[in-house]
mmCIF file of C-alpha atoms in Angstrom:
data_model
loop_
_atom_site.group_PDB
_atom_site.id
_atom_site.type_symbol
_atom_site.label_atom_id
_atom_site.label_comp_id
_atom_site.label_asym_id
_atom_site.label_seq_id
_atom_site.Cartn_x
_atom_site.Cartn_y
_atom_site.Cartn_z
ATOM 1 C CA MET A 1 -126.548 16.413 -125.972
ATOM 2 C CA LEU A 2 -129.291 15.152 -123.692
ATOM 3 C CA THR A 3 -129.085 13.899 -120.120
ATOM 4 C CA GLY A 4 -131.207 14.107 -116.986
ATOM 5 C CA GLU A 5 -132.364 12.802 -113.634
ATOM 6 C CA THR A 6 -135.402 10.854 -114.871
ATOM 7 C CA PHE A 7 -135.395 9.217 -118.263
ATOM 8 C CA PRO A 8 -138.329 7.378 -119.851
ATOM 9 C CA LYS A 9 -138.431 3.612 -119.885
ATOM 10 C CA GLY A 10 -138.790 1.743 -123.128
ATOM 11 C CA THR A 11 -137.787 4.679 -125.290
ATOM 12 C CA ALA A 12 -137.899 4.190 -129.045
ATOM 13 C CA HIS A 13 -136.429 6.629 -131.538
ATOM 14 C CA ARG A 14 -135.307 6.811 -135.123
ATOM 15 C CA CYS A 15 -132.079 8.487 -136.151
ATOM 16 C CA ASP A 16 -130.966 8.752 -139.777
ATOM 17 C CA ASP A 17 -133.324 5.873 -140.742
ATOM 18 C CA ALA A 18 -131.921 3.614 -137.978
ATOM 19 C CA ARG A 19 -134.003 2.526 -135.000
ATOM 20 C CA HIS A 20 -132.696 2.746 -131.434
ATOM 21 C CA ASN A 21 -134.246 1.432 -128.230
ATOM 22 C CA GLY A 22 -133.267 1.932 -124.607
ATOM 23 C CA ASP A 23 -134.473 1.667 -121.036
ATOM 24 C CA GLY A 24 -133.921 5.317 -120.146
ATOM 25 C CA LEU A 25 -130.977 4.982 -117.803
ATOM 26 C CA PRO A 26 -130.573 8.053 -115.556
ATOM 27 C CA HIS A 27 -127.576 10.234 -116.176
ATOM 28 C CA ALA A 28 -126.838 8.624 -119.523
ATOM 29 C CA VAL A 29 -125.579 10.779 -122.372
ATOM 30 C CA ASN A 30 -127.136 11.003 -125.809
ATOM 31 C CA LEU A 31 -124.944 12.800 -128.329
ATOM 32 C CA LEU A 32 -126.146 13.992 -131.732
ATOM 33 C CA PRO A 33 -123.833 15.812 -134.164
ATOM 34 C CA PRO A 34 -125.155 18.676 -136.315
ATOM 35 C CA GLY A 35 -127.506 17.826 -139.151
ATOM 36 C CA VAL A 36 -128.709 14.524 -137.673
ATOM 37 C CA GLU A 37 -132.483 14.158 -137.538
ATOM 38 C CA SER A 38 -133.759 12.319 -134.480
ATOM 39 C CA ARG A 39 -137.368 11.437 -133.602
ATOM 40 C CA TRP A 40 -138.247 10.231 -130.100
ATOM 41 C CA ARG A 41 -141.238 8.449 -128.564
ATOM 42 C CA TRP A 42 -141.822 7.672 -124.888
ATOM 43 C CA ARG A 43 -144.691 6.993 -122.496
ATOM 44 C CA ASN A 44 -143.888 8.190 -118.989
ATOM 45 C CA THR A 45 -142.630 11.498 -117.585
ATOM 46 C CA ILE A 46 -139.209 12.691 -118.675
ATOM 47 C CA ASP A 47 -136.897 15.091 -116.815
ATOM 48 C CA SER A 48 -133.962 15.858 -119.037
ATOM 49 C CA THR A 49 -131.769 18.685 -120.229
ATOM 50 C CA HIS A 50 -130.668 19.431 -123.784
ATOM 51 C CA TYR A 51 -127.335 21.149 -124.387
ATOM 52 C CA GLN A 52 -126.516 22.742 -127.725
ATOM 53 C CA LEU A 53 -122.776 23.290 -128.121
ATOM 54 C CA SER A 54 -121.885 25.883 -130.719
ATOM 55 C CA ARG A 55 -119.446 25.129 -133.519
ATOM 56 C CA ALA A 56 -117.471 28.195 -132.441
ATOM 57 C CA LEU A 57 -116.916 26.870 -128.913
ATOM 58 C CA ILE A 58 -115.855 23.427 -130.148
ATOM 59 C CA ALA A 59 -113.505 24.976 -132.708
ATOM 60 C CA LYS A 60 -111.960 27.292 -130.133
ATOM 61 C CA VAL A 61 -111.281 24.510 -127.624
ATOM 62 C CA ALA A 62 -109.970 22.159 -130.327
ATOM 63 C CA GLU A 63 -107.439 24.755 -131.413
ATOM 64 C CA GLU A 64 -106.467 26.109 -127.989
ATOM 65 C CA ALA A 65 -106.367 22.905 -125.968
ATOM 66 C CA PHE A 66 -105.303 20.299 -128.534
ATOM 67 C CA ASP A 67 -103.792 22.303 -131.407
ATOM 68 C CA LEU A 68 -106.307 20.581 -133.677
ATOM 69 C CA ASP A 69 -107.816 21.679 -136.942
ATOM 70 C CA PRO A 70 -111.533 21.929 -135.963
ATOM 71 C CA SER A 71 -112.579 20.441 -139.298
ATOM 72 C CA ARG A 72 -110.840 17.201 -138.286
ATOM 73 C CA VAL A 73 -112.928 16.761 -135.112
ATOM 74 C CA HIS A 74 -116.093 14.719 -135.594
ATOM 75 C CA PHE A 75 -118.576 13.358 -133.063
ATOM 76 C CA PRO A 76 -120.455 10.102 -133.690
ATOM 77 C CA VAL A 77 -124.079 9.454 -132.838
ATOM 78 C CA CYS A 78 -124.140 8.075 -129.293
ATOM 79 C CA TYR A 79 -127.070 6.752 -127.232
ATOM 80 C CA TYR A 80 -127.392 5.901 -123.525
ATOM 81 C CA ASP A 81 -123.681 6.200 -122.839
ATOM 82 C CA GLN A 82 -122.736 5.776 -119.168
ATOM 83 C CA SER A 83 -119.093 4.896 -119.700
ATOM 84 C CA ARG A 84 -117.776 8.471 -119.359
ATOM 85 C CA PRO A 85 -118.375 9.456 -115.706
ATOM 86 C CA GLU A 86 -116.358 12.667 -116.106
ATOM 87 C CA VAL A 87 -118.666 13.869 -118.887
ATOM 88 C CA ILE A 88 -121.766 12.954 -116.879
ATOM 89 C CA ALA A 89 -120.392 14.733 -113.791
ATOM 90 C CA THR A 90 -119.718 17.915 -115.782
ATOM 91 C CA LEU A 91 -123.153 17.811 -117.394
ATOM 92 C CA THR A 92 -124.749 17.315 -113.966
ATOM 93 C CA ALA A 93 -122.867 20.298 -112.533
ATOM 94 C CA LEU A 94 -123.786 22.444 -115.539
ATOM 95 C CA ARG A 95 -127.436 21.399 -115.263
ATOM 96 C CA ARG A 96 -127.471 22.309 -111.572
ATOM 97 C CA GLU A 97 -125.895 25.698 -112.262
ATOM 98 C CA LEU A 98 -128.334 26.545 -115.046
ATOM 99 C CA LEU A 99 -131.450 25.387 -113.200
ATOM 100 C CA THR A 100 -130.683 26.922 -109.819
ATOM 101 C CA GLY A 101 -128.990 30.127 -110.937
ATOM 102 C CA GLY A 102 -126.037 29.364 -108.700
ATOM 103 C CA PRO A 103 -123.654 32.014 -107.366
ATOM 104 C CA GLY A 104 -121.009 31.090 -109.912
ATOM 105 C CA GLY A 105 -123.345 32.431 -112.589
ATOM 106 C CA ARG A 106 -121.975 33.096 -116.025
ATOM 107 C CA LEU A 107 -118.372 32.487 -114.954
ATOM 108 C CA CYS A 108 -119.159 28.994 -113.689
ATOM 109 C CA ALA A 109 -121.269 28.036 -116.709
ATOM 110 C CA GLU A 110 -118.599 29.185 -119.156
ATOM 111 C CA SER A 111 -115.873 27.327 -117.280
ATOM 112 C CA LEU A 112 -117.909 24.117 -117.212
ATOM 113 C CA ALA A 113 -118.710 24.445 -120.923
ATOM 114 C CA ASN A 114 -114.994 24.617 -121.745
ATOM 115 C CA VAL A 115 -114.288 21.587 -119.561
ATOM 116 C CA LEU A 116 -117.144 19.687 -121.192
ATOM 117 C CA VAL A 117 -115.851 20.253 -124.721
ATOM 118 C CA VAL A 118 -112.352 19.158 -123.683
ATOM 119 C CA GLN A 119 -113.805 15.936 -122.277
ATOM 120 C CA LEU A 120 -115.908 15.316 -125.378
ATOM 121 C CA ILE A 121 -112.994 15.828 -127.755
ATOM 122 C CA ARG A 122 -110.725 13.651 -125.655
ATOM 123 C CA GLN A 123 -113.182 10.820 -124.963
ATOM 124 C CA MET A 124 -115.971 10.776 -127.540
ATOM 125 C CA SER A 125 -114.703 12.280 -130.787
ATOM 126 C CA ASN A 126 -113.226 10.689 -133.901
ATOM 127 C CA ARG A 127 -110.351 13.116 -134.087
ATOM 128 C CA GLN A 128 -107.407 13.066 -136.439
ATOM 129 C CA GLY A 129 -103.976 14.449 -135.632
ATOM 130 C CA ALA A 130 -104.312 14.635 -131.831
ATOM 131 C CA ASN A 131 -102.032 12.889 -129.379
ATOM 132 C CA GLY A 132 -104.528 13.140 -126.527
ATOM 133 C CA GLY A 133 -102.495 15.599 -124.469
ATOM 134 C CA ILE A 134 -103.569 19.115 -123.585
ATOM 135 C CA ARG A 135 -101.274 21.801 -124.925
ATOM 136 C CA GLY A 136 -99.751 24.285 -122.482
ATOM 137 C CA SER A 137 -101.077 22.581 -119.364
ATOM 138 C CA SER A 138 -98.068 23.334 -117.160
ATOM 139 C CA GLY A 139 -96.974 26.532 -115.430
ATOM 140 C CA GLN A 140 -98.754 29.234 -113.469
ATOM 141 C CA LEU A 141 -100.080 32.716 -114.051
ATOM 142 C CA LYS A 142 -97.460 35.423 -113.977
ATOM 143 C CA ARG A 143 -97.572 37.547 -110.851
ATOM 144 C CA HIS A 144 -98.557 40.772 -112.607
ATOM 145 C CA ALA A 145 -101.330 38.983 -114.530
ATOM 146 C CA LEU A 146 -102.738 37.445 -111.354
ATOM 147 C CA ARG A 147 -102.655 40.833 -109.618
ATOM 148 C CA ALA A 148 -104.508 42.473 -112.514
ATOM 149 C CA VAL A 149 -107.155 39.739 -112.531
ATOM 150 C CA GLU A 150 -107.645 39.990 -108.758
ATOM 151 C CA GLU A 151 -108.040 43.779 -108.997
ATOM 152 C CA TYR A 152 -110.644 43.380 -111.742
ATOM 153 C CA ILE A 153 -112.573 40.874 -109.645
ATOM 154 C CA GLN A 154 -112.579 43.201 -106.639
ATOM 155 C CA ASP A 155 -113.767 46.138 -108.768
ATOM 156 C CA HIS A 156 -116.598 44.086 -110.347
ATOM 157 C CA LEU A 157 -117.519 41.748 -107.501
ATOM 158 C CA ASP A 158 -121.179 42.803 -107.528
ATOM 159 C CA GLN A 159 -121.479 42.090 -111.265
ATOM 160 C CA ASN A 160 -121.831 38.981 -113.436
ATOM 161 C CA ILE A 161 -118.153 38.444 -114.237
ATOM 162 C CA ALA A 162 -117.369 36.681 -117.524
ATOM 163 C CA LEU A 163 -114.542 34.214 -118.065
ATOM 164 C CA ALA A 164 -113.615 35.992 -121.309
ATOM 165 C CA ASP A 165 -113.026 39.259 -119.413
ATOM 166 C CA LEU A 166 -110.643 37.640 -116.936
ATOM 167 C CA ALA A 167 -108.800 35.756 -119.683
ATOM 168 C CA SER A 168 -108.419 38.952 -121.705
ATOM 169 C CA ILE A 169 -106.803 40.727 -118.768
ATOM 170 C CA ALA A 170 -104.257 37.899 -118.490
ATOM 171 C CA HIS A 171 -103.768 37.859 -122.299
ATOM 172 C CA LEU A 172 -104.679 34.168 -122.470
ATOM 173 C CA SER A 173 -107.367 32.047 -124.048
ATOM 174 C CA GLU A 174 -110.308 31.249 -121.785
ATOM 175 C CA PHE A 175 -109.341 27.595 -121.542
ATOM 176 C CA HIS A 176 -105.684 28.167 -120.645
ATOM 177 C CA PHE A 177 -106.526 30.992 -118.269
ATOM 178 C CA ALA A 178 -108.921 28.785 -116.287
ATOM 179 C CA ARG A 179 -106.323 26.010 -116.006
ATOM 180 C CA LEU A 180 -103.457 28.296 -115.001
ATOM 181 C CA PHE A 181 -105.629 30.250 -112.569
ATOM 182 C CA LYS A 182 -106.537 27.064 -110.712
ATOM 183 C CA LYS A 183 -102.907 25.924 -110.676
ATOM 184 C CA THR A 184 -101.872 29.286 -109.246
ATOM 185 C CA THR A 185 -104.607 29.914 -106.671
ATOM 186 C CA GLY A 186 -105.851 26.403 -105.951
ATOM 187 C CA LEU A 187 -109.391 27.380 -106.958
ATOM 188 C CA PRO A 188 -111.214 27.592 -110.302
ATOM 189 C CA PRO A 189 -112.122 31.196 -111.195
ATOM 190 C CA TYR A 190 -115.793 30.967 -110.174
ATOM 191 C CA GLN A 191 -114.945 29.463 -106.758
ATOM 192 C CA PHE A 192 -112.338 32.181 -106.225
ATOM 193 C CA VAL A 193 -114.976 34.830 -106.968
ATOM 194 C CA ILE A 194 -117.400 33.248 -104.469
ATOM 195 C CA HIS A 195 -114.651 33.244 -101.832
ATOM 196 C CA GLN A 196 -113.950 36.930 -102.453
ATOM 197 C CA ARG A 197 -117.656 37.710 -102.137
ATOM 198 C CA VAL A 198 -117.720 35.984 -98.760
ATOM 199 C CA GLU A 199 -114.633 37.888 -97.625
ATOM 200 C CA ARG A 200 -116.202 41.218 -98.545
ATOM 201 C CA ALA A 201 -119.432 40.166 -96.837
ATOM 202 C CA LYS A 202 -117.441 39.514 -93.641
ATOM 203 C CA ARG A 203 -116.105 43.070 -93.689
ATOM 204 C CA LEU A 204 -119.540 44.573 -94.353
ATOM 205 C CA ILE A 205 -121.135 42.504 -91.596
ATOM 206 C CA ALA A 206 -118.442 43.596 -89.152
ATOM 207 C CA ALA A 207 -119.112 47.241 -90.067
ATOM 208 C CA GLY A 208 -122.743 46.758 -88.984
ATOM 209 C CA GLN A 209 -124.246 49.382 -91.310
ATOM 210 C CA LEU A 210 -126.203 47.234 -93.782
ATOM 211 C CA SER A 211 -128.792 44.474 -93.558
ATOM 212 C CA LEU A 212 -127.789 40.962 -94.584
ATOM 213 C CA ALA A 213 -130.151 41.150 -97.555
ATOM 214 C CA GLN A 214 -128.434 44.315 -98.807
ATOM 215 C CA ILE A 215 -124.975 42.885 -98.180
ATOM 216 C CA ALA A 216 -125.858 39.824 -100.251
ATOM 217 C CA ILE A 217 -126.746 42.018 -103.230
ATOM 218 C CA ASP A 218 -123.758 44.332 -102.770
ATOM 219 C CA VAL A 219 -121.257 41.467 -102.893
ATOM 220 C CA GLY A 220 -122.822 39.801 -105.935
ATOM 221 C CA PHE A 221 -125.089 37.059 -104.572
ATOM 222 C CA ASN A 222 -128.625 36.706 -105.908
ATOM 223 C CA ASP A 223 -130.212 36.834 -102.461
ATOM 224 C CA GLN A 224 -129.600 36.349 -98.749
ATOM 225 C CA SER A 225 -130.079 32.576 -98.904
ATOM 226 C CA GLN A 226 -127.126 32.283 -101.277
ATOM 227 C CA LEU A 227 -125.046 34.423 -98.940
ATOM 228 C CA ASN A 228 -126.019 32.237 -95.972
ATOM 229 C CA ARG A 229 -125.163 28.996 -97.754
ATOM 230 C CA HIS A 230 -121.739 30.013 -99.034
ATOM 231 C CA PHE A 231 -120.831 32.058 -95.979
ATOM 232 C CA LYS A 232 -121.320 28.995 -93.774
ATOM 233 C CA ARG A 233 -119.363 26.840 -96.230
ATOM 234 C CA PHE A 234 -116.318 29.118 -96.133
ATOM 235 C CA VAL A 235 -116.527 30.567 -92.609
ATOM 236 C CA GLY A 236 -118.158 27.714 -90.694
ATOM 237 C CA VAL A 237 -121.004 29.771 -89.228
ATOM 238 C CA THR A 238 -124.000 31.647 -90.639
ATOM 239 C CA PRO A 239 -123.793 35.423 -91.171
ATOM 240 C CA LYS A 240 -126.095 36.022 -88.182
ATOM 241 C CA ARG A 241 -123.772 34.091 -85.869
ATOM 242 C CA PHE A 242 -120.819 36.019 -87.291
ATOM 243 C CA TYR A 243 -122.197 39.339 -86.000
#
């Protein structure tokens, strides 16, 4: 998949012996299935991102979310598609996370990747045997599972937490865990982790024993600027004003 902020004008490319032309619309989606050769030519500067989705991820989501045989899910060649705003929004969020190294880190990227594949299967695939609904979308996490996940997050708050680790604790697939976690807590897993980091930062700031730079690292942010940004978003004031 390819999308981006700035796309070239007057693009010409050949795909499987067919010619395609476009005006390089921003935030459009170009989708190429495996094994398709594509040659591009453009004149001006291009600012785009390529995403390579593994067969394993697509197969896992097809089975877990739609109860589909992965071999029956096929994606067509697609150029300059702007008709799926949900897909474009997810790609934009994933691009931002990957380029900026956001505080959600691995957990956020993995969650967005699962959402993206669900959207692609639902909106852009030639699938056979699916009714369009997502399997097991109702309900909430059981209380003991939520407690175990919360304890794990607290014990590993300064680390790069993986979605697979949290899902394993709850004995669920990654996709269903993320959905049920949000239904139960009101936040997706990566936002919940950021909130917990801010809460711990509040306690450390109140203790007055560490610098803000050290607190940022100890609670799992990349640096003090990340702490400042998310602290103000959740608390309403900067860490310095919270002293």
